Amino acid sequence: ILNVEQSPQSLHVQEGDSTNFTCSFPSSNFYALHWYRWETAKSPEALFVMTLNGDEKKKGRISATLNTKEGYSYLYIKGSQPEDSATYLCALNTGTASKLTFGTGTRLQVTL
Amino acid sequence: NAGVTQTPKFQVLKTGQSMTLQCAQDMNHNSMYWYRQDPGMGLRLIYYSASEGTTDKGEVPNGYNVSRLNKREFSLRLESAAPSQTSVYFCAILRVGEAFFGQGTRLTVV
């Protein structure tokens, strides 16, 4: 069983704060690292799929970096808004036809 | 999500009853997955199917069986439901390296 860890488990910030989460994974057999945003009562939705060491991706106020050699990825949210409140999941893919192993998620709550 | 259809959305079972969760995709992709989501535990893989005719166990397969009927359909069966199987179940496919999820099935076993 692959060990994909996320920290912190939960986070509570105020509107306007910037924040970041960590995803750690075994660096062997790496194929891709995914980030998903998951709102309560909805299905997870993809934010980023990252494959190359040193990759940096950005979507609006959200960005992510990847270090495959040391086995971690960071997700950053700049100027958090209440609508950013969700659980953020990372997932490791070890091959084109392989399973996707998820971390336990970081639950973010942004208040006014 | 468009393209991945999961039924039913809600179900209550008595301990020992059986049921099948259905998942169908119209995206013509090979890999399909069944996950369960429990508080504080994220998404845990039950079974997956890399292609039609093949299935493999995931992290938590006990108490479940699956069937990849064809490329389009991947079903999850609980033969004798237990309260520990109370969870939210998600079917997913991998398309161009990105997972697309069904709407989820909230199952309660009493």
XYZ file of C-alpha atoms in Angstrom:
222
model
C 0.000 0.000 0.000
C 1.414 3.360 -1.030
C 1.640 5.949 1.705
C 0.432 9.351 0.510
C 0.368 11.832 3.376
C -1.115 15.282 3.563
C -0.622 17.993 6.129
C -2.122 19.719 7.874
C -5.279 17.658 8.310
C -7.336 20.825 8.642
C -6.782 24.526 8.407
C -8.846 27.531 9.365
C -7.852 30.896 7.855
C -9.397 34.302 7.423
C -10.399 35.848 4.142
C -7.378 37.360 2.445
C -4.830 35.062 4.091
C -2.516 33.047 1.901
C -1.976 29.432 2.796
C -0.269 26.254 1.666
C -0.581 22.497 2.149
C 1.841 19.639 1.724
C 1.511 16.265 0.019
C 4.248 13.683 0.624
C 4.618 10.499 -1.371
C 7.161 7.751 -2.091
C 9.453 8.989 -4.855
C 9.992 5.565 -6.436
C 7.726 4.505 -9.358
C 6.417 8.035 -9.787
C 4.212 8.726 -12.799
C 1.982 11.670 -11.878
C 0.755 13.662 -8.902
C -2.799 14.974 -8.886
C -4.496 17.685 -6.845
C -8.278 17.725 -6.412
C -10.692 20.124 -4.813
C -13.622 18.506 -3.053
C -16.619 20.458 -1.812
C -19.057 18.910 0.617
C -21.822 16.904 -1.065
C -20.088 17.112 -4.437
C -17.594 14.999 -6.356
C -13.865 15.782 -6.355
C -12.786 18.001 -9.219
C -9.311 18.049 -10.700
C -7.107 21.075 -10.120
C -3.732 19.945 -11.444
C -1.983 16.910 -12.846
C 1.778 17.186 -12.532
C 4.346 14.852 -14.011
C 7.770 16.492 -14.159
C 10.157 17.265 -11.348
C 10.131 21.006 -10.804
C 6.690 21.421 -12.385
C 4.793 24.515 -11.316
C 1.136 24.939 -12.271
C -1.257 27.797 -11.659
C -4.991 28.293 -11.904
C -6.143 31.709 -10.747
C -5.118 32.151 -7.117
C -4.160 28.507 -6.705
C -0.759 27.119 -7.644
C 1.204 23.934 -7.064
C 4.802 22.785 -7.186
C 6.290 19.307 -7.492
C 9.515 17.720 -6.297
C 9.635 14.096 -7.410
C 13.161 13.460 -6.146
C 12.276 14.164 -2.541
C 8.638 13.122 -2.878
C 6.539 16.183 -2.088
C 4.184 18.691 -3.627
C 2.900 21.985 -2.270
C -0.455 23.585 -3.008
C -0.674 27.347 -2.471
C -3.754 29.533 -2.241
C -3.162 33.268 -2.444
C -5.678 35.615 -0.838
C -8.094 32.938 0.388
C -11.810 33.486 -0.174
C -14.782 31.780 1.545
C -15.505 29.931 -1.701
C -12.088 28.244 -1.377
C -13.440 26.314 1.607
C -13.191 22.652 0.652
C -11.096 19.558 1.166
C -7.982 19.452 -0.991
C -6.821 15.995 -1.976
C -3.606 14.887 -3.570
C -3.281 11.553 -5.340
C -0.327 9.556 -6.631
C -0.414 7.700 -9.923
C 2.367 5.163 -10.433
C 1.636 4.271 -14.048
C -0.647 4.688 -17.032
C -2.851 1.783 -16.066
C -2.286 1.928 -12.360
C -4.435 2.875 -9.458
C -4.687 6.361 -8.092
C -3.822 6.470 -4.388
C -5.263 9.398 -2.477
C -4.054 11.155 0.620
C -6.479 11.828 3.447
C -6.896 15.453 2.425
C -6.524 18.896 3.970
C -9.778 20.459 4.981
C -9.671 24.232 4.501
C -12.163 26.617 6.027
C -12.020 30.294 5.104
C -14.030 32.712 7.193
C -14.820 36.391 6.766
C -19.651 14.723 -13.514
C -20.714 14.441 -17.085
C -19.635 11.101 -18.542
C -19.636 9.041 -15.315
C -23.035 7.929 -14.087
C -23.440 6.224 -10.760
C -26.588 4.681 -9.308
C -28.256 4.752 -6.864
C -27.521 8.040 -5.121
C -28.814 6.893 -1.762
C -29.475 3.481 -0.267
C -30.330 2.071 3.135
C -29.699 -1.622 3.687
C -30.247 -3.976 6.563
C -27.295 -5.992 7.792
C -26.930 -9.083 5.636
C -28.722 -7.705 2.588
C -27.000 -7.538 -0.748
C -26.897 -4.840 -3.379
C -25.021 -3.754 -6.470
C -23.791 -0.254 -7.176
C -23.728 0.533 -10.850
C -21.256 2.737 -12.697
C -21.282 3.546 -16.370
C -19.062 5.828 -18.417
C -19.457 7.148 -21.926
C -15.910 8.446 -22.237
C -14.563 5.206 -23.748
C -11.702 4.912 -21.285
C -10.040 1.826 -19.966
C -9.392 2.492 -16.279
C -12.280 2.498 -13.821
C -12.181 2.636 -10.046
C -14.349 2.210 -6.975
C -13.507 4.263 -3.883
C -15.111 4.667 -0.512
C -14.954 7.854 1.488
C -15.088 7.873 5.269
C -14.561 10.811 7.641
C -10.882 11.521 8.248
C -9.767 8.839 5.804
C -9.981 10.489 2.402
C -10.710 8.225 -0.550
C -9.690 4.601 -0.224
C -9.523 2.339 -3.247
C -11.725 -0.750 -3.099
C -11.179 -2.263 -6.542
C -10.044 -1.048 -9.909
C -10.125 -2.250 -13.469
C -7.313 -1.297 -15.813
C -9.190 -2.589 -18.844
C -12.203 -4.621 -19.879
C -11.977 -8.116 -18.441
C -9.464 -7.284 -15.711
C -10.000 -6.322 -12.096
C -7.600 -5.846 -9.208
C -7.936 -5.349 -5.492
C -7.262 -2.006 -3.965
C -6.609 -1.040 -0.389
C -9.910 -2.188 1.172
C -11.454 -4.986 -0.960
C -12.849 -7.198 1.807
C -16.621 -7.597 1.678
C -16.871 -6.442 -1.948
C -16.873 -7.969 -5.394
C -16.683 -6.224 -8.737
C -17.545 -6.957 -12.295
C -16.246 -5.210 -15.412
C -19.119 -6.176 -17.678
C -17.748 -4.334 -20.672
C -15.639 -1.278 -21.320
C -18.471 0.994 -20.296
C -19.686 -0.576 -17.027
C -18.027 -1.409 -13.717
C -20.245 -2.620 -10.881
C -19.564 -3.032 -7.168
C -21.431 -5.690 -5.213
C -21.936 -6.089 -1.498
C -22.959 -9.719 -0.934
C -23.786 -9.394 2.756
C -23.796 -5.797 3.914
C -22.301 -4.879 7.286
C -22.562 -1.629 9.265
C -18.828 -1.071 8.626
C -19.705 -0.635 4.968
C -21.706 2.492 5.715
C -19.898 5.027 3.582
C -20.041 7.205 0.511
C -18.948 5.328 -2.594
C -17.460 6.949 -5.679
C -16.853 5.493 -9.079
C -14.145 7.147 -11.151
C -12.345 6.903 -14.457
C -8.916 8.139 -15.454
C -8.969 10.212 -18.627
C -5.733 11.720 -19.945
C -4.284 11.244 -16.498
C -7.135 13.053 -14.746
C -9.789 11.366 -12.622
C -13.462 12.036 -13.252
C -15.887 11.000 -10.560
C -19.508 9.972 -10.434
C -21.841 11.800 -8.094
C -21.415 9.278 -5.294
C -23.675 6.790 -3.531
C -24.440 7.358 0.116
C -24.962 3.910 1.629
C -26.184 3.292 5.151
C -26.222 -0.211 6.610
C -28.363 -0.578 9.716
